[in-house]
Coordinates of C-alpha atoms in Angstrom, one line a residue:
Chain A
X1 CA 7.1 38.4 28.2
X2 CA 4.9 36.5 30.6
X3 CA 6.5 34.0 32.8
X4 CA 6.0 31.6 35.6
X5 CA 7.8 31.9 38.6
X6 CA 8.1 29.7 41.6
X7 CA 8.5 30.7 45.0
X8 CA 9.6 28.9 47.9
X9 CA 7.0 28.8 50.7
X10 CA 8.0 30.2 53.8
X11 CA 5.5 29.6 56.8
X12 CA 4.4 33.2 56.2
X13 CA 3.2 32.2 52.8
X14 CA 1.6 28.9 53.5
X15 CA -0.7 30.1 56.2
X16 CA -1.6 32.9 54.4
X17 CA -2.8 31.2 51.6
X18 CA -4.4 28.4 54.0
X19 CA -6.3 31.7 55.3
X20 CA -6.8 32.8 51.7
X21 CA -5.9 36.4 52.9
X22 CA -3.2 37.6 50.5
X23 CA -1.3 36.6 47.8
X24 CA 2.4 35.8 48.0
X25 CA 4.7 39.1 47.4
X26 CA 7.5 39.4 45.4
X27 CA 10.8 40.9 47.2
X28 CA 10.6 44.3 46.5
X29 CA 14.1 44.7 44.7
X30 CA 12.4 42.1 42.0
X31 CA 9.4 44.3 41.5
X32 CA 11.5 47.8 41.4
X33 CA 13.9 45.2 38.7
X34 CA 10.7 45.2 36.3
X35 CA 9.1 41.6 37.3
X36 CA 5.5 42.5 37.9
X37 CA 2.8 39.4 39.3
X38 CA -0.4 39.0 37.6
X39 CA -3.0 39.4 40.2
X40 CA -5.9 37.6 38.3
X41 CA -3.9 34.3 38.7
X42 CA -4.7 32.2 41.3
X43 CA -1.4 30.9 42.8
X44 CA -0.9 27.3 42.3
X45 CA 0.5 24.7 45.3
X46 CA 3.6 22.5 43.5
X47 CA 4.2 19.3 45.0
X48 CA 7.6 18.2 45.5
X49 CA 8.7 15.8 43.6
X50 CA 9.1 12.3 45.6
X51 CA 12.8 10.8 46.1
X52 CA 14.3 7.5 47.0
X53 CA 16.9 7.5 49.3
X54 CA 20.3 8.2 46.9
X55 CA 18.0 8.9 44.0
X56 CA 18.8 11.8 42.0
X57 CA 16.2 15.6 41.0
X58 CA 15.4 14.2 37.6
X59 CA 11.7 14.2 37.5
X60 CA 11.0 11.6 35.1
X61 CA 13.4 8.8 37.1
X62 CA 11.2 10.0 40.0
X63 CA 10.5 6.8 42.1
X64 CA 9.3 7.8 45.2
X65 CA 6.1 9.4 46.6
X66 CA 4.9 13.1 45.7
X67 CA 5.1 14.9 48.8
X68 CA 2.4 17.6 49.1
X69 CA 3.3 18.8 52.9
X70 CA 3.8 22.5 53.1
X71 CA 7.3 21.9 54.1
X72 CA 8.7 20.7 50.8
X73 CA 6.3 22.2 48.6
X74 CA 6.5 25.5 46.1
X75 CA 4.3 28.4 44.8
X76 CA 3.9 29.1 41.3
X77 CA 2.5 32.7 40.2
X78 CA 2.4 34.4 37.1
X79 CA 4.4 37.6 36.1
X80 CA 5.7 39.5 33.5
X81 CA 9.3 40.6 32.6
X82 CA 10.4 43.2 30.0
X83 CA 11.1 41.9 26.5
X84 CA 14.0 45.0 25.9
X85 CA 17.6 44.6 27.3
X86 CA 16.4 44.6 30.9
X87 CA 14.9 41.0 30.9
X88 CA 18.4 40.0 31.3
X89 CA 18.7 42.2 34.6
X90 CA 15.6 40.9 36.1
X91 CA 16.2 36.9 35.4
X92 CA 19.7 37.5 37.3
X93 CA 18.1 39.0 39.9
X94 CA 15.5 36.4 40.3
X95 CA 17.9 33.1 39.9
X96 CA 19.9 34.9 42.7
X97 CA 17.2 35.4 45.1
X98 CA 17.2 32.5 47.7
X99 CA 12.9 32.7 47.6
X100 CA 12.8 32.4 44.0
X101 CA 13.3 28.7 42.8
X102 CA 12.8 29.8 39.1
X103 CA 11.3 31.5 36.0
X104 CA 10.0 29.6 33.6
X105 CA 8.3 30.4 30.2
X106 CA 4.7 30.8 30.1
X107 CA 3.8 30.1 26.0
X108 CA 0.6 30.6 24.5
X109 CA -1.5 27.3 23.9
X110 CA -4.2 26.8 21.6
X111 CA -5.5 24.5 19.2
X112 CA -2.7 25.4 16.4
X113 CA -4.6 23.3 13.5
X114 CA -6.0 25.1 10.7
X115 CA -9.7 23.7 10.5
X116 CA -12.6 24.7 8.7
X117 CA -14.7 27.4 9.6
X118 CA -11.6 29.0 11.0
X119 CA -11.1 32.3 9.5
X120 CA -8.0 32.4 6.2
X121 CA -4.4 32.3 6.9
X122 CA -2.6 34.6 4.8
X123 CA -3.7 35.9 0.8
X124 CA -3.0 34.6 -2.4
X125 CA -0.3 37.6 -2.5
X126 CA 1.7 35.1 0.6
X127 CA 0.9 32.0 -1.4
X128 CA 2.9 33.1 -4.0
X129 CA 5.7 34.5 -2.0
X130 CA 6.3 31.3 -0.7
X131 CA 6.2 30.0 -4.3
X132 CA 8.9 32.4 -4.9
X133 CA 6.2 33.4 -8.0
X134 CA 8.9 36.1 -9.0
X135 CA 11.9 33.8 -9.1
X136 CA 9.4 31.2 -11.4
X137 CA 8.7 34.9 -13.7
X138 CA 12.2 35.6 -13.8
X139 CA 12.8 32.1 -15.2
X140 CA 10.6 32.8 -17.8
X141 CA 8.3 29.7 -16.1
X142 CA 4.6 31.8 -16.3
X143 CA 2.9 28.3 -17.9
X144 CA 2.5 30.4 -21.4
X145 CA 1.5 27.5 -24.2
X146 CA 1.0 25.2 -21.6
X147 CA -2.4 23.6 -20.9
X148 CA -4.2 22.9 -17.5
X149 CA -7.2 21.3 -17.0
X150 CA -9.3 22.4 -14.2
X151 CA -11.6 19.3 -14.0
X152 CA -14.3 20.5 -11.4
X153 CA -17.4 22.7 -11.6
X154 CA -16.4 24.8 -14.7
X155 CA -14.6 28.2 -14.7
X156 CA -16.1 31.4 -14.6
X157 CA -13.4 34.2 -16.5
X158 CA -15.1 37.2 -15.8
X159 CA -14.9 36.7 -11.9
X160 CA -11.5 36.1 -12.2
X161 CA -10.9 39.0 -13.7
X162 CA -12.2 41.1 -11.2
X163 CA -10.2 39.2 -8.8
X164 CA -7.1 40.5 -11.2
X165 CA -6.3 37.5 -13.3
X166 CA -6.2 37.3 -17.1
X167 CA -7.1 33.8 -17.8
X168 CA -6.8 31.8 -21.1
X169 CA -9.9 29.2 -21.5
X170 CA -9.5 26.7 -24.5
X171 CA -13.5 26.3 -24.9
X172 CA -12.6 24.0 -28.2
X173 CA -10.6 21.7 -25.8
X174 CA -12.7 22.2 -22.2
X175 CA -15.7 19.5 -22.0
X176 CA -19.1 19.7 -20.7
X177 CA -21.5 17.3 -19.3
X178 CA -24.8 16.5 -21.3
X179 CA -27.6 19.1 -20.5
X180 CA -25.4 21.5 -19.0
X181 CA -26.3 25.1 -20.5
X182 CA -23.7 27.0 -19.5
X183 CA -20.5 27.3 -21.8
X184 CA -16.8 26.4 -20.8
X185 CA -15.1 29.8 -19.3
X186 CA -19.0 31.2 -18.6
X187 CA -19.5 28.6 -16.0
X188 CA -21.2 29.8 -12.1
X189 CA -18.9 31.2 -10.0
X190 CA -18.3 28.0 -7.8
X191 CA -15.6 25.5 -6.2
X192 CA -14.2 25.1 -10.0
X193 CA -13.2 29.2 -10.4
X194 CA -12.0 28.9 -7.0
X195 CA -9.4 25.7 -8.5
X196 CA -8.6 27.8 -11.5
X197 CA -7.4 31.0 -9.2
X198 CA -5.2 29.2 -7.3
X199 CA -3.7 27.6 -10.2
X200 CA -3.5 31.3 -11.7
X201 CA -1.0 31.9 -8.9
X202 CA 1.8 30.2 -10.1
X203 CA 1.0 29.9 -13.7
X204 CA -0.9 33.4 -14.8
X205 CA -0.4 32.7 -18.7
X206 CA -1.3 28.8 -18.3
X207 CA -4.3 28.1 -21.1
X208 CA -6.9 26.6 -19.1
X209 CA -8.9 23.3 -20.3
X210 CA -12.3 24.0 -18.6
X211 CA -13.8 20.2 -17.3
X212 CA -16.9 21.0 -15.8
X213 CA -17.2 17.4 -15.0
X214 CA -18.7 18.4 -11.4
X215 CA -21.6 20.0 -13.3
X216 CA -23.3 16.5 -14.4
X217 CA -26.9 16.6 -13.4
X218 CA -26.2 12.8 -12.2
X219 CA -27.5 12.2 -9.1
X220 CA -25.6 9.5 -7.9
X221 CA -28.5 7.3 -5.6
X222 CA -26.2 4.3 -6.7
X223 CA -23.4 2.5 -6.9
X224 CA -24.2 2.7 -10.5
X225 CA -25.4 5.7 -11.2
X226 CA -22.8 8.6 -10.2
X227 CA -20.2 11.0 -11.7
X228 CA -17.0 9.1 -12.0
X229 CA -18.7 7.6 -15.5
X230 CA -18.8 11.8 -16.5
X231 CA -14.9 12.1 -15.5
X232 CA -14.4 9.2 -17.3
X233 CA -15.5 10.9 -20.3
X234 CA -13.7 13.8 -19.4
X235 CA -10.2 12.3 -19.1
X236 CA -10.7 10.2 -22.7
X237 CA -11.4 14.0 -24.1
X238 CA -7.9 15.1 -22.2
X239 CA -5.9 12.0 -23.8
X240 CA -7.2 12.7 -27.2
X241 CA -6.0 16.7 -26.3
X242 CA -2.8 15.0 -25.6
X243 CA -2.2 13.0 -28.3
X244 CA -2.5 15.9 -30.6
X245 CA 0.2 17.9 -29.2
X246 CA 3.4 17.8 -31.2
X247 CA 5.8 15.5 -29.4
X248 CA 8.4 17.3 -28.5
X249 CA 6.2 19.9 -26.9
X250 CA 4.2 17.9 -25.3
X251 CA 2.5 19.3 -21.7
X252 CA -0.6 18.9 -20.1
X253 CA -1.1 19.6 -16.0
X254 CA -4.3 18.1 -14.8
X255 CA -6.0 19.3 -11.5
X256 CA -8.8 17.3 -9.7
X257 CA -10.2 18.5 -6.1
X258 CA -12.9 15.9 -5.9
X259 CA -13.3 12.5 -5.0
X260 CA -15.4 9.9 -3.1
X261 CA -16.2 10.3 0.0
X262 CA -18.5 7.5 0.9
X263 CA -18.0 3.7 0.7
X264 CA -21.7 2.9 0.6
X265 CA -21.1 4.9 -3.2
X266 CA -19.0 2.2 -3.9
X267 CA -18.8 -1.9 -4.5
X268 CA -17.4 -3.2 -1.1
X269 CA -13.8 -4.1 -1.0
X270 CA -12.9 -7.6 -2.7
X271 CA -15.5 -7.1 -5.2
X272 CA -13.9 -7.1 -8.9
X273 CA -16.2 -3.7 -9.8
X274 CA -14.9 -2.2 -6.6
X275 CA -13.4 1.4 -7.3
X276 CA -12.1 2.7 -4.4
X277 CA -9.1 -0.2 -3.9
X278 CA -9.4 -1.3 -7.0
X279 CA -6.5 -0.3 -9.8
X280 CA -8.3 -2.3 -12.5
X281 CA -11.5 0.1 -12.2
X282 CA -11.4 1.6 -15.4
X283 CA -11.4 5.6 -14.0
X284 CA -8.3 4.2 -12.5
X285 CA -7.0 2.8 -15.9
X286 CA -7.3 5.6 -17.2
X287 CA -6.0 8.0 -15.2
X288 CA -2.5 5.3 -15.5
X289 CA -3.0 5.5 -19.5
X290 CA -2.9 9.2 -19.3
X291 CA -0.2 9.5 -17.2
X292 CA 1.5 7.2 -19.5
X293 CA 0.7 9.5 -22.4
X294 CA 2.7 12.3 -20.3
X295 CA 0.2 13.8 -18.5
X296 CA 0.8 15.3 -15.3
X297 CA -2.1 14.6 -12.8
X298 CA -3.0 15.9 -9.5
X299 CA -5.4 14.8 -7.2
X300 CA -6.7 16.3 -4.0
X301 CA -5.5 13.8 -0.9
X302 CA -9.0 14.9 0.7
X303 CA -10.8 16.4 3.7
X304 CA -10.9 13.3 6.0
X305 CA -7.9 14.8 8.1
X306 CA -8.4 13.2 11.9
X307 CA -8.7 16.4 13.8
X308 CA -11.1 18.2 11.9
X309 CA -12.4 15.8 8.9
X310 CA -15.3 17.6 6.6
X311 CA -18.9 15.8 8.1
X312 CA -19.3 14.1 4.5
X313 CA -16.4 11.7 5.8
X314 CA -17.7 8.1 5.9
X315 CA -14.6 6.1 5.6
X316 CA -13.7 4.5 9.1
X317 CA -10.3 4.7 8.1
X318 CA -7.8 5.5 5.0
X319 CA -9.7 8.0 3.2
X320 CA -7.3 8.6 1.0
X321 CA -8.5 6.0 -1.7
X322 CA -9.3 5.4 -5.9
X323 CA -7.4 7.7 -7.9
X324 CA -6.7 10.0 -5.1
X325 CA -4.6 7.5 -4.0
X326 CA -2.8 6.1 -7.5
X327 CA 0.6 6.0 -7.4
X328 CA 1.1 7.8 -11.3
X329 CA -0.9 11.0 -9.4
X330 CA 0.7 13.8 -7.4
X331 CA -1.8 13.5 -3.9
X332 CA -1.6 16.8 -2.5
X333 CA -2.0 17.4 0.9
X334 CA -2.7 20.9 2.7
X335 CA -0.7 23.1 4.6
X336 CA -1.6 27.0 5.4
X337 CA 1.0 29.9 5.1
X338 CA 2.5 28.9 8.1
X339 CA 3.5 26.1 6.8
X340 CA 1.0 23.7 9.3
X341 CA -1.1 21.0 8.3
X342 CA -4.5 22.2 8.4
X343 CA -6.2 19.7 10.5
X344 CA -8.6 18.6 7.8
X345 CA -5.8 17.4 5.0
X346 CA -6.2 13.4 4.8
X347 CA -3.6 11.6 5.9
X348 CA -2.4 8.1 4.9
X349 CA -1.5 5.4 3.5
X350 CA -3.4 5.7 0.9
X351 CA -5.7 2.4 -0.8
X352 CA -4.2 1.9 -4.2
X353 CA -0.6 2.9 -3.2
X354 CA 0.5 3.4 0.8
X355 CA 2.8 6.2 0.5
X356 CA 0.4 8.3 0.1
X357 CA 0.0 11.8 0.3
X358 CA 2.6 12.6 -1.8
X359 CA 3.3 16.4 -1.6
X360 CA 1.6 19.4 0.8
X361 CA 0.5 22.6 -0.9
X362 CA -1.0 25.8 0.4
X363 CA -4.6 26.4 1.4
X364 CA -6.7 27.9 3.4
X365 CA -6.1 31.9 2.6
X366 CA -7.7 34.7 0.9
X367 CA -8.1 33.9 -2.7
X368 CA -10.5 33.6 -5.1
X369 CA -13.4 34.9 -3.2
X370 CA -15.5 32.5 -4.8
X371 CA -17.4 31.7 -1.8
X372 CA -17.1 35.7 -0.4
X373 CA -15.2 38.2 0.2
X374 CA -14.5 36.9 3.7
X375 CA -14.0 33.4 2.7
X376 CA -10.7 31.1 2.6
X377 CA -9.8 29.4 -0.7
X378 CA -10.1 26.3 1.9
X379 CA -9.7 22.3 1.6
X380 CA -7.6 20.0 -0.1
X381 CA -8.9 21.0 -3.1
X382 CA -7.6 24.5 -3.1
X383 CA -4.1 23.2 -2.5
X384 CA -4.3 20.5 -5.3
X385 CA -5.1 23.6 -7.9
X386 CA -2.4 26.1 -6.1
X387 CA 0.3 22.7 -6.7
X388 CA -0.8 22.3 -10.2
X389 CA 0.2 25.8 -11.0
X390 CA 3.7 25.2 -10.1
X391 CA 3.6 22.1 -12.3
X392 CA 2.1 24.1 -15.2
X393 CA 4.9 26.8 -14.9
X394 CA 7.4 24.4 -14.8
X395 CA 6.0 23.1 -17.9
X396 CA 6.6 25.7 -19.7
X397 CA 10.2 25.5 -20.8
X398 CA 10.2 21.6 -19.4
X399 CA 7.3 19.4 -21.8
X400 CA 7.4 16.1 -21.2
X401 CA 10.1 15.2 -23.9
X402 CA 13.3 16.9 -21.5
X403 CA 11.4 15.9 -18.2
X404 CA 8.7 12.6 -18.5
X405 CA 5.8 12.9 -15.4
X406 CA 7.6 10.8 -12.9
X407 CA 11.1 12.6 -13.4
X408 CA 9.0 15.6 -12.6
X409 CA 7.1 13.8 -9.8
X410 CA 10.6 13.1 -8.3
X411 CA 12.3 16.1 -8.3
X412 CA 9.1 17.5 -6.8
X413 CA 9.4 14.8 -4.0
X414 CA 13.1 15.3 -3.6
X415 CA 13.3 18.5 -3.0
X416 CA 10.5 19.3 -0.7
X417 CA 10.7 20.6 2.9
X418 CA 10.4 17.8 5.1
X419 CA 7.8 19.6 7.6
X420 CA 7.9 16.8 10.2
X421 CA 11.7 16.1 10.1
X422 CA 11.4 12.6 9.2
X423 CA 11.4 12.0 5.4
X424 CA 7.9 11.1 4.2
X425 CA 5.5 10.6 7.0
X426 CA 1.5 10.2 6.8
X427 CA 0.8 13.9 7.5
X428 CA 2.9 16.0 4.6
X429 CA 3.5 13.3 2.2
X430 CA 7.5 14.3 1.6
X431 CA 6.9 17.5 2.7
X432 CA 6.2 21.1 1.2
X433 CA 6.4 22.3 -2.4
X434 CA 9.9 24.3 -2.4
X435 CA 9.6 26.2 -5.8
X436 CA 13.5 27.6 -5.2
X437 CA 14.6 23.9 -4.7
X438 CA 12.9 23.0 -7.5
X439 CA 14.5 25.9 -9.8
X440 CA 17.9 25.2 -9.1
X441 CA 16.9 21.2 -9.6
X442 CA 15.6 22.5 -12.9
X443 CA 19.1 23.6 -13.7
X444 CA 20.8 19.9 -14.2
X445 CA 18.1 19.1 -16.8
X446 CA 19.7 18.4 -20.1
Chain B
X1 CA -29.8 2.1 -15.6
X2 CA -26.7 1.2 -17.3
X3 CA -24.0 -0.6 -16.2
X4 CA -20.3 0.5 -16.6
X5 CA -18.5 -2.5 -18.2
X6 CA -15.2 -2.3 -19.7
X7 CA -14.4 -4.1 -23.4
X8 CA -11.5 -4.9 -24.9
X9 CA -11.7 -3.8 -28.8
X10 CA -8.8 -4.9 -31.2
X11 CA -10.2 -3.0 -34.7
X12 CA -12.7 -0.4 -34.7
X13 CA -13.7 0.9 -31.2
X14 CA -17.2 2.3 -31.8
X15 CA -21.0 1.3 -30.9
X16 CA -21.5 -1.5 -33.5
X17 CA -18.0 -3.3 -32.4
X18 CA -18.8 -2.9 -28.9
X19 CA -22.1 -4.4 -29.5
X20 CA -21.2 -7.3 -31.2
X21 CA -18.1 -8.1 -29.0
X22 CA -20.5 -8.1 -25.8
X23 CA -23.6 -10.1 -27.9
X24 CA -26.1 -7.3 -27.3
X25 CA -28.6 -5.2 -29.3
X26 CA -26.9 -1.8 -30.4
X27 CA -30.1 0.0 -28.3
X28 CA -29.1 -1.5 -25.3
X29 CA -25.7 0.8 -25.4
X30 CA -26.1 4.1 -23.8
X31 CA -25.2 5.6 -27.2
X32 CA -24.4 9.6 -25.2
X33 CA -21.3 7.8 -23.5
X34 CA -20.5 5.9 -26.5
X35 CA -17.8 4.0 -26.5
X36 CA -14.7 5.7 -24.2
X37 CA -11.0 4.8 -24.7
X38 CA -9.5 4.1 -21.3
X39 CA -6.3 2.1 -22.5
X40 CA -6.5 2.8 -26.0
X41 CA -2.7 1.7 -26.8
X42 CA -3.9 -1.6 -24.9
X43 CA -7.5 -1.2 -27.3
X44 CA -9.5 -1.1 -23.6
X45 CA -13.2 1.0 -23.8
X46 CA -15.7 1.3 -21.4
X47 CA -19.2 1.1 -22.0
X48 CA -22.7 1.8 -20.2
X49 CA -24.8 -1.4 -21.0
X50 CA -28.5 -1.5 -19.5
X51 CA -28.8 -3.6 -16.8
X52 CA -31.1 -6.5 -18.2
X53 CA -28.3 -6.8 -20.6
X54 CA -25.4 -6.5 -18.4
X55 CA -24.6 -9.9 -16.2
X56 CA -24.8 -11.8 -19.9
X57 CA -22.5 -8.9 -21.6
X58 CA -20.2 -9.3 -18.4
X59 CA -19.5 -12.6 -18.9
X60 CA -18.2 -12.8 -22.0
X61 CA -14.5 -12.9 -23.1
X62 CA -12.7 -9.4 -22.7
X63 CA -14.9 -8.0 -21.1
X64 CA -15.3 -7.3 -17.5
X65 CA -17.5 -5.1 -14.7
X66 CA -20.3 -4.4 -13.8
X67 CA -17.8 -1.4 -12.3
X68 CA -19.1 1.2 -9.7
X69 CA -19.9 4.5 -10.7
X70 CA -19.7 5.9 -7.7
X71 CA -20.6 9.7 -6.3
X72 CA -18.1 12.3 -6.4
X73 CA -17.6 15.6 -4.8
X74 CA -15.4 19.1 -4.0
X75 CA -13.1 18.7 -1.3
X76 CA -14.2 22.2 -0.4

């Protein structure tokens, strides 16, 4: 283990580091004891700590002057102890040693946050051991008969069978733009077969509803002339999907890893065709009429995160906003298999409701491969997908008729790990999916 | 370029309905997005009206937009 130690200076010492001549020796019986000094670091002078007459060691009630005279001050080096039984030896042997004022832990600092461009954390096979996938199995949850739409760039089922899935597409039910020429569950291998992997995760027999919305050949110079018109479409097809589902089976898992990322795309604030603040834009109408129907919906909180945001990030602030931010949506945020906010998750409040995000998910691990073999299933969107898995396989002996969308959304909320210790905070939403919570939650459903 | 407007629709909810509830020609309806049921149980549609025809659609009763249509994209 590598330590700090500090060293009273003895006259010896100080001149012959004024003289830079030597570095400061440890007594031998420390050395023979098994504490060893790093010679590549430069020894460093500590100041005393200043202290009013009657005024006590503590260094933050410190009042007086630092003194940096030779007299009072200290030498820090660095060392290492052994990390087997004998550490104990050596730190006894150090504390009692009149030149040694103390050992002191030397961690490892870095810049912790998950960001992108950083290389994956984990594989799918950790995602779903911290999804306790088996317990879900064993629980007979797999999201068999239930349906989830992947609304993004379209799905492509032969890569995800190389990557080892087996997936369901309902191309009768799946909807694609105008002009497109490629056919639901035949789509390019893109962002939308990297959303349907992770969803595989947690809900391998889920039937998958293949919205290639993403694939409109809309450029969007305008205001007026973008996509959320072509997801409006898309979400009418899912409600009339809906509706013909027998009532008392009702289930339907939606899973969107998009949104807007610009508010020049957008009506400003205040104006009555504004979408981004707006609950009385009809994308966001709809996406409450659905919900209302029993639709479960989850939305990507975004890649605006303040310590690494994604360089498409115009907002000056709260880029959590439109549907992302609607308070009958699940806003998932992104945490990697360590359980830490990747640095790039949005955080909140949120436009159309403040207590936003809502839930953090995993992301940022070796997945899909739908960007190469080397390449994370990354962003918010690849935790929105992974989330909506967990939903779907939940759905499967829970439709909508034992457990409505916002019972659901509760327990979800109620029984995640609060990751910052604080009930809901800005970062995690109210913290991290907990699948075994959730399963013995499950249990008090009538 | 059309405009996205929303409409509310008590009976039928398709092109002709819309048409005649915002006081516009049929052709000025972008007939691919047809007529989409946002709030159906509250009879609300959206429409894509051209733009000529859109401030005098807009301000009829039940009806209201222009509404963006704004850019999405992946959060990849």
């Amino acid at each position: 283990m590598r330590v700090l130690i500090q060293l009273r200076t003895t006259p010896q010492a100080r001149a012959a580091f004024a003289a830079r001549e030597s570095e400061p020796a440890l007594p031998s019986h420390l050395t023979a004891a098994g504490l060893l000094l790093d010679p590549s670091f430069a020894p460093v002078t500590l100041p005393a700590p200043g202290l009013a007459p009657g005024q006590d060691g503590r260094m933050l009630a410190m009042a007086g002057p630092v003194s940096f005279s030779a007299e009072h001050g200290s030498t820090i080096v660095r060392g290492e102890i052994p990390d087997d039984d004998a550490q104990q030896e050596v730190l006894t042997a150090a504390t009692a040693d009149p030149g040694v004022l103390g050992v002191f832990s030397d961690p490892e600092i870095a810049h912790c946050l998950t960001c992108g461009g950083t290389p994956p954390v984990g594989k799918a096979a950790d995602v779903a051991k911290l999804l306790h996938v088996e317990q879900l199995t064993t629980a007979g949850l797999t999201g068999a008969g239930v349906n989830l739409a992947i609304v993004d760039t379209g799905i492509n089922v032969a890569h995800l069978k190389k990557k080892g899935q087996n997936p369901k597409v309902d191309a009768a039910h799946s909807w694609t733009p105008k002009g497109v020429k490629t056919t639901p569950g035949k789509h390019p291998v893109d962002h939308g077969s990297m959303c349907s992997f992770d969803a595989g995760i947690a809900a391998p027999q889920a039937t998958y509803l293949d919205h290639a919305v993403l694939l409109s050949q809309t450029d969007g110079p305008t205001v007026m002339a973008g996509l959320l018109s072509d997801a409006l479409q898309s979400f009418a097809s899912l409600r009339k999907t809906l509706d013909a589902q027998p009532a008392a089976k009702r289930a339907l898992v939606v899973s969107c890893s998009w949104g807007m990322f610009n508010p020049a795309w957008d009506f400003p604030v205040g104006h009555p065709g504004n979408y981004s603040n707006n609950p009385r834009h009809p994308f966001n109408v709809i996406v409450a009429s659905l919900e209302a129907a029993g639709a479960d919906i989850l939305f990507a909180a975004g890649n605006c995160g303040r310590e690494c945001p994604d360089g498409r990030c115009a907002f000056p602030s709260l880029p959590i906003c439109g549907a992302n931010s609607h308070g009958r949506v699940i806003s998932v945020a992104g945490v990697d298999t360590k359980n830490k906010r990747v640095g790039y998750s949005s955080q909140g409040p949120g436009r159309l409701v403040a207590s936003k995000p809502d839930l953090s998910s995993y992301t940022h691990f070796l997945g899909s491969g739908a960007f190469g073999a080397a390449e994370p299933d990354s962003g918010t969107s690849a935790a929105c997908p992974v989330l909506a898995g967990v939903v779907a396989a939940i759905r499967t002996k829970y439709p909508t008729s034992r457990l409505s969308p916002l019972a659901l959304r509760t327990m979800l909320f109620k029984t995640a790990k609060d990751a910052a210790g604080v009930g809901f905070d800005f970062d995690y939403g109210w913290g991290i999916v907990d699948t075994a919570a959730v399963l013995k939650a499950l249990k008090t459903v009538p | 370029m059309a405009m996205l407007l929303t409409v509310e629709l008590p009976g039928a909810a398709d092109l002709e309905a819309a048409a005649q509830r915002l006081a516009v020609p049929v052709a000025k309806l972008d007939a691919q997005f047809g007529v989409v049921p946002v709030d159906p149980d509250n009879h609300l549609y959206s429409v894509m009206v051209e733009d000529d025809a859109a401030p005098g659609a807009s301000a009829r009763s039940g009806v209201s937009g222009p509404y963006s249509n704004p850019r999405i994209e992946p959060f990849r």
